[in-house]
mmCIF file of C-alpha atoms and ligand atoms in Angstrom:
data_model
loop_
_atom_site.group_PDB
_atom_site.id
_atom_site.type_symbol
_atom_site.label_atom_id
_atom_site.label_comp_id
_atom_site.label_asym_id
_atom_site.label_seq_id
_atom_site.Cartn_x
_atom_site.Cartn_y
_atom_site.Cartn_z
ATOM 1 C CA MET A 1 -188.258 42.656 32.541
ATOM 2 C CA ARG A 2 -185.386 45.111 32.449
ATOM 3 C CA GLU A 3 -185.983 48.819 33.029
ATOM 4 C CA ALA A 4 -184.114 51.770 31.532
ATOM 5 C CA LYS A 5 -182.177 53.121 34.511
ATOM 6 C CA CYS A 6 -179.388 55.048 32.747
ATOM 7 C CA VAL A 7 -180.757 57.464 30.191
ATOM 8 C CA ILE A 8 -179.140 60.064 27.942
ATOM 9 C CA VAL A 9 -181.494 62.922 27.039
ATOM 10 C CA THR A 10 -180.180 65.180 24.283
ATOM 11 C CA GLY A 11 -181.616 68.618 23.655
ATOM 12 C CA ALA A 12 -182.258 68.618 27.397
ATOM 13 C CA ALA A 13 -182.391 72.429 27.618
ATOM 14 C CA GLY A 14 -185.022 72.601 24.878
ATOM 15 C CA LYS A 15 -188.761 72.722 25.277
ATOM 16 C CA LEU A 16 -189.426 69.025 24.749
ATOM 17 C CA GLY A 17 -186.124 67.987 26.331
ATOM 18 C CA ARG A 18 -187.021 69.702 29.595
ATOM 19 C CA ALA A 19 -190.389 67.957 29.679
ATOM 20 C CA VAL A 20 -188.657 64.596 29.087
ATOM 21 C CA VAL A 21 -186.104 65.203 31.844
ATOM 22 C CA GLY A 22 -188.907 66.313 34.181
ATOM 23 C CA LYS A 23 -190.894 63.155 33.448
ATOM 24 C CA LEU A 24 -187.980 60.715 33.787
ATOM 25 C CA ALA A 25 -186.322 62.321 36.824
ATOM 26 C CA LYS A 26 -187.252 60.014 39.677
ATOM 27 C CA PRO A 27 -185.372 57.920 42.204
ATOM 28 C CA GLY A 28 -183.593 54.997 40.600
ATOM 29 C CA VAL A 29 -183.165 56.672 37.211
ATOM 30 C CA ARG A 30 -179.840 58.271 36.300
ATOM 31 C CA LEU A 31 -179.984 60.960 33.644
ATOM 32 C CA LEU A 32 -177.257 62.535 31.543
ATOM 33 C CA CYS A 33 -178.760 65.796 30.295
ATOM 34 C CA VAL A 34 -176.986 66.960 27.140
ATOM 35 C CA ASP A 35 -177.297 70.145 25.111
ATOM 36 C CA ARG A 36 -175.314 72.535 22.942
ATOM 37 C CA LYS A 37 -176.499 75.298 25.257
ATOM 38 C CA VAL A 38 -174.532 75.981 28.398
ATOM 39 C CA GLU A 39 -176.717 78.644 29.978
ATOM 40 C CA GLY A 40 -180.095 77.328 30.928
ATOM 41 C CA LEU A 41 -179.146 73.668 31.251
ATOM 42 C CA GLU A 42 -177.409 73.772 34.628
ATOM 43 C CA PRO A 43 -180.039 75.877 36.480
ATOM 44 C CA PHE A 44 -182.831 73.713 35.083
ATOM 45 C CA VAL A 45 -181.157 70.452 36.129
ATOM 46 C CA SER A 46 -180.207 71.855 39.548
ATOM 47 C CA ALA A 47 -183.857 72.677 40.169
ATOM 48 C CA LEU A 48 -185.041 69.087 39.644
ATOM 49 C CA PRO A 49 -186.729 67.508 42.676
ATOM 50 C CA SER A 50 -184.465 66.017 45.308
ATOM 51 C CA GLY A 51 -183.924 62.312 44.778
ATOM 52 C CA ALA A 52 -183.503 62.757 41.047
ATOM 53 C CA GLU A 53 -180.004 61.889 39.854
ATOM 54 C CA ALA A 54 -179.094 64.017 36.858
ATOM 55 C CA LEU A 55 -175.766 65.139 35.461
ATOM 56 C CA THR A 56 -175.194 67.727 32.762
ATOM 57 C CA PHE A 57 -173.076 67.587 29.617
ATOM 58 C CA ALA A 58 -173.329 71.100 28.210
ATOM 59 C CA GLY A 59 -171.771 72.777 25.196
ATOM 60 C CA ALA A 60 -171.956 69.578 23.166
ATOM 61 C CA ASP A 61 -172.480 69.903 19.422
ATOM 62 C CA LEU A 62 -173.920 66.491 18.599
ATOM 63 C CA ARG A 63 -173.375 66.841 14.877
ATOM 64 C CA ASP A 64 -169.820 65.868 15.763
ATOM 65 C CA PRO A 65 -169.184 62.093 16.196
ATOM 66 C CA VAL A 66 -166.244 62.631 18.556
ATOM 67 C CA THR A 67 -168.402 64.756 20.866
ATOM 68 C CA ALA A 68 -171.099 62.071 20.811
ATOM 69 C CA MET A 69 -168.534 59.407 21.710
ATOM 70 C CA ILE A 70 -167.296 61.519 24.616
ATOM 71 C CA MET A 71 -170.911 61.951 25.759
ATOM 72 C CA VAL A 72 -171.407 58.179 25.808
ATOM 73 C CA GLU A 73 -168.084 57.623 27.573
ATOM 74 C CA ALA A 74 -169.191 60.114 30.236
ATOM 75 C CA ALA A 75 -172.440 58.178 30.740
ATOM 76 C CA VAL A 76 -170.591 54.870 30.960
ATOM 77 C CA ASP A 77 -168.031 56.303 33.397
ATOM 78 C CA CYS A 78 -170.709 57.860 35.629
ATOM 79 C CA PHE A 79 -173.522 55.307 35.342
ATOM 80 C CA GLY A 80 -171.860 52.108 34.160
ATOM 81 C CA GLY A 81 -173.771 51.996 30.877
ATOM 82 C CA VAL A 82 -176.481 53.489 28.700
ATOM 83 C CA ASP A 83 -179.908 51.866 28.689
ATOM 84 C CA ALA A 84 -181.747 54.512 26.692
ATOM 85 C CA LEU A 85 -181.071 57.413 24.362
ATOM 86 C CA VAL A 86 -183.823 60.002 24.014
ATOM 87 C CA ASN A 87 -182.713 62.399 21.294
ATOM 88 C CA THR A 88 -184.816 65.564 21.152
ATOM 89 C CA VAL A 89 -182.312 67.659 19.184
ATOM 90 C CA GLY A 90 -183.849 68.887 15.961
ATOM 91 C CA GLY A 91 -185.910 71.519 14.275
ATOM 92 C CA LEU A 92 -187.555 72.625 11.062
ATOM 93 C CA THR A 93 -187.881 75.783 9.088
ATOM 94 C CA THR A 94 -190.485 76.821 6.609
ATOM 95 C CA GLY A 95 -189.721 77.229 2.948
ATOM 96 C CA ARG A 96 -189.388 75.176 -0.174
ATOM 97 C CA ALA A 97 -186.207 73.135 -0.297
ATOM 98 C CA ALA A 98 -186.447 72.791 -4.065
ATOM 99 C CA VAL A 99 -186.129 76.521 -4.570
ATOM 100 C CA ASP A 100 -184.004 77.237 -1.526
ATOM 101 C CA PRO A 101 -181.247 74.640 -1.639
ATOM 102 C CA SER A 102 -177.726 74.719 -0.200
ATOM 103 C CA ASP A 103 -177.405 76.230 3.254
ATOM 104 C CA LYS A 104 -180.872 75.576 4.648
ATOM 105 C CA TRP A 105 -180.975 72.027 3.277
ATOM 106 C CA ASP A 106 -177.548 71.152 4.656
ATOM 107 C CA ALA A 107 -178.293 72.709 8.032
ATOM 108 C CA LEU A 108 -181.525 70.739 8.467
ATOM 109 C CA ILE A 109 -179.951 67.469 7.347
ATOM 110 C CA ALA A 110 -177.203 68.035 9.902
ATOM 111 C CA LEU A 111 -179.556 69.118 12.708
ATOM 112 C CA ASN A 112 -182.035 66.276 12.295
ATOM 113 C CA ALA A 113 -180.569 63.369 10.340
ATOM 114 C CA ARG A 114 -176.895 63.701 11.218
ATOM 115 C CA VAL A 115 -177.505 64.181 14.944
ATOM 116 C CA ALA A 116 -179.828 61.146 14.968
ATOM 117 C CA LEU A 117 -177.208 59.053 13.138
ATOM 118 C CA VAL A 118 -174.242 60.255 15.186
ATOM 119 C CA THR A 119 -175.938 59.824 18.585
ATOM 120 C CA SER A 120 -177.318 56.395 17.652
ATOM 121 C CA SER A 121 -173.927 55.239 16.381
ATOM 122 C CA ALA A 122 -172.308 56.367 19.609
ATOM 123 C CA VAL A 123 -174.681 54.487 21.941
ATOM 124 C CA LEU A 124 -175.225 51.319 19.904
ATOM 125 C CA PRO A 125 -171.933 49.533 20.752
ATOM 126 C CA VAL A 126 -172.599 50.000 24.487
ATOM 127 C CA MET A 127 -176.171 48.766 24.092
ATOM 128 C CA GLN A 128 -175.061 45.813 21.953
ATOM 129 C CA ALA A 129 -172.558 44.814 24.621
ATOM 130 C CA SER A 130 -175.306 44.704 27.246
ATOM 131 C CA ARG A 131 -177.878 43.204 24.838
ATOM 132 C CA TYR A 132 -180.436 45.836 25.779
ATOM 133 C CA GLY A 133 -181.291 49.339 24.680
ATOM 134 C CA ARG A 134 -184.002 51.853 23.887
ATOM 135 C CA ILE A 135 -183.561 54.604 21.299
ATOM 136 C CA VAL A 136 -186.152 57.324 20.709
ATOM 137 C CA HIS A 137 -185.749 60.072 18.116
ATOM 138 C CA ILE A 138 -188.147 62.914 17.349
ATOM 139 C CA ALA A 139 -189.176 63.289 13.716
ATOM 140 C CA ALA A 140 -192.292 65.273 12.723
ATOM 141 C CA THR A 141 -195.504 64.652 10.785
ATOM 142 C CA PRO A 142 -194.301 66.662 7.734
ATOM 143 C CA GLY A 143 -191.584 64.010 7.371
ATOM 144 C CA LEU A 144 -194.264 61.606 6.141
ATOM 145 C CA ASN A 145 -195.168 63.202 2.851
ATOM 146 C CA ALA A 146 -193.847 65.058 -0.134
ATOM 147 C CA GLY A 147 -195.837 68.191 0.572
ATOM 148 C CA ALA A 148 -193.169 69.565 2.858
ATOM 149 C CA PRO A 149 -189.773 69.155 1.169
ATOM 150 C CA GLN A 150 -188.019 71.102 3.908
ATOM 151 C CA ALA A 151 -188.906 68.174 6.188
ATOM 152 C CA ALA A 152 -186.885 65.617 4.204
ATOM 153 C CA SER A 153 -184.401 65.574 7.077
ATOM 154 C CA LYS A 154 -187.217 64.247 9.297
ATOM 155 C CA THR A 155 -188.018 61.600 6.659
ATOM 156 C CA ALA A 156 -184.382 60.536 7.017
ATOM 157 C CA VAL A 157 -184.858 60.244 10.795
ATOM 158 C CA ILE A 158 -187.845 57.933 10.216
ATOM 159 C CA ARG A 159 -185.945 55.688 7.777
ATOM 160 C CA LEU A 160 -182.838 55.654 10.005
ATOM 161 C CA THR A 161 -184.965 54.623 12.984
ATOM 162 C CA GLU A 162 -186.496 51.767 10.975
ATOM 163 C CA SER A 163 -183.024 50.609 9.938
ATOM 164 C CA ILE A 164 -181.688 50.636 13.504
ATOM 165 C CA ALA A 165 -184.730 48.683 14.666
ATOM 166 C CA ALA A 166 -184.302 46.058 11.948
ATOM 167 C CA GLU A 167 -180.537 45.710 12.384
ATOM 168 C CA HIS A 168 -180.605 45.497 16.188
ATOM 169 C CA ARG A 169 -183.740 43.491 16.978
ATOM 170 C CA ALA A 170 -181.604 40.470 17.936
ATOM 171 C CA ASP A 171 -179.638 42.676 20.339
ATOM 172 C CA ARG A 172 -182.906 43.495 22.177
ATOM 173 C CA ILE A 173 -182.473 47.138 21.180
ATOM 174 C CA THR A 174 -185.631 48.965 20.156
ATOM 175 C CA ALA A 175 -185.672 52.146 18.073
ATOM 176 C CA ASN A 176 -188.713 54.322 17.576
ATOM 177 C CA CYS A 177 -189.402 57.870 16.533
ATOM 178 C CA ILE A 178 -192.228 60.185 17.417
ATOM 179 C CA LEU A 179 -194.009 62.418 14.940
ATOM 180 C CA PRO A 180 -195.402 65.522 16.599
ATOM 181 C CA GLY A 181 -197.456 67.959 14.580
ATOM 182 C CA THR A 182 -197.073 71.214 16.453
ATOM 183 C CA ILE A 183 -195.991 71.177 20.084
ATOM 184 C CA ASP A 184 -197.749 73.668 22.325
ATOM 185 C CA THR A 185 -194.801 75.825 23.354
ATOM 186 C CA PRO A 186 -194.561 79.498 24.332
ATOM 187 C CA GLN A 187 -192.415 80.052 21.242
ATOM 188 C CA ASN A 188 -195.041 78.576 18.901
ATOM 189 C CA ARG A 189 -197.776 80.608 20.601
ATOM 190 C CA ALA A 190 -195.711 83.750 20.158
ATOM 191 C CA THR A 191 -194.829 83.171 16.514
ATOM 192 C CA THR A 192 -197.824 81.317 15.055
ATOM 193 C CA LEU A 193 -200.657 83.746 14.488
ATOM 194 C CA ASP A 194 -204.243 83.024 13.452
ATOM 195 C CA VAL A 195 -203.880 79.272 13.808
ATOM 196 C CA LYS A 196 -206.141 77.097 15.914
ATOM 197 C CA THR A 197 -204.091 75.647 18.754
ATOM 198 C CA THR A 198 -206.565 72.843 19.477
ATOM 199 C CA ALA A 199 -204.572 70.434 17.285
ATOM 200 C CA TRP A 200 -201.370 71.113 19.198
ATOM 201 C CA VAL A 201 -200.031 68.667 21.774
ATOM 202 C CA SER A 202 -198.228 69.452 24.986
ATOM 203 C CA ALA A 203 -194.572 68.637 25.529
ATOM 204 C CA ASP A 204 -195.635 66.779 28.680
ATOM 205 C CA SER A 205 -197.876 64.423 26.709
ATOM 206 C CA ILE A 206 -194.995 63.565 24.360
ATOM 207 C CA ALA A 207 -192.726 63.051 27.373
ATOM 208 C CA ARG A 208 -195.231 60.516 28.724
ATOM 209 C CA LEU A 209 -195.186 58.698 25.376
ATOM 210 C CA ILE A 210 -191.387 58.617 25.500
ATOM 211 C CA ALA A 211 -191.472 57.251 29.056
ATOM 212 C CA PHE A 212 -193.709 54.455 27.763
ATOM 213 C CA LEU A 213 -191.421 53.696 24.809
ATOM 214 C CA ILE A 214 -188.432 53.186 27.087
ATOM 215 C CA SER A 215 -190.438 51.168 29.634
ATOM 216 C CA PRO A 216 -190.476 47.355 29.861
ATOM 217 C CA GLU A 217 -194.087 47.381 28.635
ATOM 218 C CA ALA A 218 -192.900 48.664 25.243
ATOM 219 C CA ALA A 219 -190.260 45.947 24.757
ATOM 220 C CA VAL A 220 -191.851 44.722 21.516
ATOM 221 C CA VAL A 221 -192.515 48.165 20.034
ATOM 222 C CA THR A 222 -189.766 48.862 17.538
ATOM 223 C CA GLY A 223 -189.319 50.509 14.166
ATOM 224 C CA GLY A 224 -192.290 52.736 14.851
ATOM 225 C CA ALA A 225 -192.947 56.223 13.560
ATOM 226 C CA ILE A 226 -195.581 57.110 16.085
ATOM 227 C CA PRO A 227 -197.844 60.104 15.496
ATOM 228 C CA ALA A 228 -198.361 62.392 18.483
ATOM 229 C CA THR A 229 -201.276 64.357 17.147
ATOM 230 C CA GLY A 230 -204.269 63.204 19.180
ATOM 231 C CA MET A 231 -206.349 65.048 21.758
ATOM 232 C CA GLU A 232 -205.545 64.672 25.446
HETATM 233 N N1 NAP B 301 -191.732 72.503 18.601
HETATM 234 C C1 NAP B 301 -192.542 71.921 17.729
HETATM 235 O O1 NAP B 301 -193.659 72.396 17.440
HETATM 236 C C2 NAP B 301 -192.132 70.631 17.052
HETATM 237 C C3 NAP B 301 -192.991 70.034 16.136
HETATM 238 C C4 NAP B 301 -192.612 68.833 15.519
HETATM 239 C C5 NAP B 301 -191.407 68.248 15.840
HETATM 240 N N2 NAP B 301 -190.602 68.853 16.741
HETATM 241 C C6 NAP B 301 -189.312 68.225 17.051
HETATM 242 O O2 NAP B 301 -189.230 67.986 18.439
HETATM 243 C C7 NAP B 301 -187.857 68.080 18.854
HETATM 244 C C8 NAP B 301 -187.764 69.061 20.037
HETATM 245 O O3 NAP B 301 -188.301 70.315 19.635
HETATM 246 P P1 NAP B 301 -188.232 71.555 20.620
HETATM 247 O O4 NAP B 301 -189.342 72.451 20.243
HETATM 248 O O5 NAP B 301 -188.093 71.083 22.032
HETATM 249 O O6 NAP B 301 -186.851 72.199 20.124
HETATM 250 P P2 NAP B 301 -185.878 73.191 20.949
HETATM 251 O O7 NAP B 301 -186.632 73.891 22.026
HETATM 252 O O8 NAP B 301 -185.173 74.013 19.934
HETATM 253 O O9 NAP B 301 -184.867 72.208 21.666
HETATM 254 C C9 NAP B 301 -183.789 71.598 20.988
HETATM 255 C C10 NAP B 301 -182.553 71.744 21.856
HETATM 256 O O10 NAP B 301 -181.470 71.070 21.180
HETATM 257 C C11 NAP B 301 -180.343 71.970 21.153
HETATM 258 N N3 NAP B 301 -179.512 71.702 19.980
HETATM 259 C C12 NAP B 301 -179.692 72.148 18.711
HETATM 260 N N4 NAP B 301 -178.715 71.713 17.920
HETATM 261 C C13 NAP B 301 -177.882 70.971 18.693
HETATM 262 C C14 NAP B 301 -176.693 70.259 18.445
HETATM 263 N N5 NAP B 301 -176.130 70.239 17.221
HETATM 264 N N6 NAP B 301 -176.111 69.592 19.467
HETATM 265 C C15 NAP B 301 -176.652 69.621 20.699
HETATM 266 N N7 NAP B 301 -177.783 70.295 21.011
HETATM 267 C C16 NAP B 301 -178.401 70.951 20.010
HETATM 268 C C17 NAP B 301 -180.967 73.333 21.083
HETATM 269 O O11 NAP B 301 -180.020 74.318 21.440
HETATM 270 P P3 NAP B 301 -180.030 75.733 20.646
HETATM 271 O O12 NAP B 301 -181.222 76.467 21.153
HETATM 272 O O13 NAP B 301 -178.729 76.322 21.021
HETATM 273 O O14 NAP B 301 -180.142 75.415 19.177
HETATM 274 C C18 NAP B 301 -182.118 73.201 22.051
HETATM 275 O O15 NAP B 301 -181.721 73.423 23.385
HETATM 276 C C19 NAP B 301 -187.077 68.501 17.607
HETATM 277 O O16 NAP B 301 -186.554 67.371 16.963
HETATM 278 C C20 NAP B 301 -188.136 69.132 16.734
HETATM 279 O O17 NAP B 301 -187.836 69.109 15.342
HETATM 280 C C21 NAP B 301 -190.915 70.033 17.351
#
């Protein structure tokens, strides 16, 4: 069974992205750590344990298809291919899309749905050529229902993931997305008052789930929108 040895992690300077890079960084795995941020990415990657092979691709706005293509070309040049894409770029805001259209709606569609589409489109030809690939996007539980219209961009990530899985099953490419509720981050603790944190999940636990989804053991798991809301 083939293992994912060359992995692109997007949003690598973010809270979940760092946990994913930390989990995957081990001898034999080559990581391209990508983020729009420049500051923060390099020091974090430089501090990874010795033996971990990780390169940075900073200042990349992944809403842009050309940038995503250059990212993939960099991975192919440096690693010889791309086995897995773990896309953690994304975010949500509160509010009611129906009464707050225009800017917020467009920004969230671009941040979540467009980045998922653009990054997937960039890696798929390389994965198709090698007849192997693992794609993981991060949606969110509000993307499942109509009670949170501002999360429609996450619904789009779920449907896109299903489409990629269906269209590329014969290429041995799997596509799954994860649905966190609230991730236990310092930022959420600082900004979310009077809410019980017992339902929150750690970034590390989601990183372990991602490591499973790109492992050989998960070869037949595809098209999934997997909740990450349980207790550790
Ligand atoms: N945190 C939660 O409670 C929670 C809950 C449910 C789902 N999720 C999902 O989990 C994923 C990770 O969340 P997180 O909390 O780790 O978010 P985060 O800390 O904001 O990390 C996302 C990273 O992606 C970068 N980024 C944003 N737009 C980009 C773009 N266009 N191109 C390249 N990089 C870009 C961000 O840079 P900037 O800082 O410069 O924007 C940031 O470094 C997201 O999809 C989020 O929606 C999070």
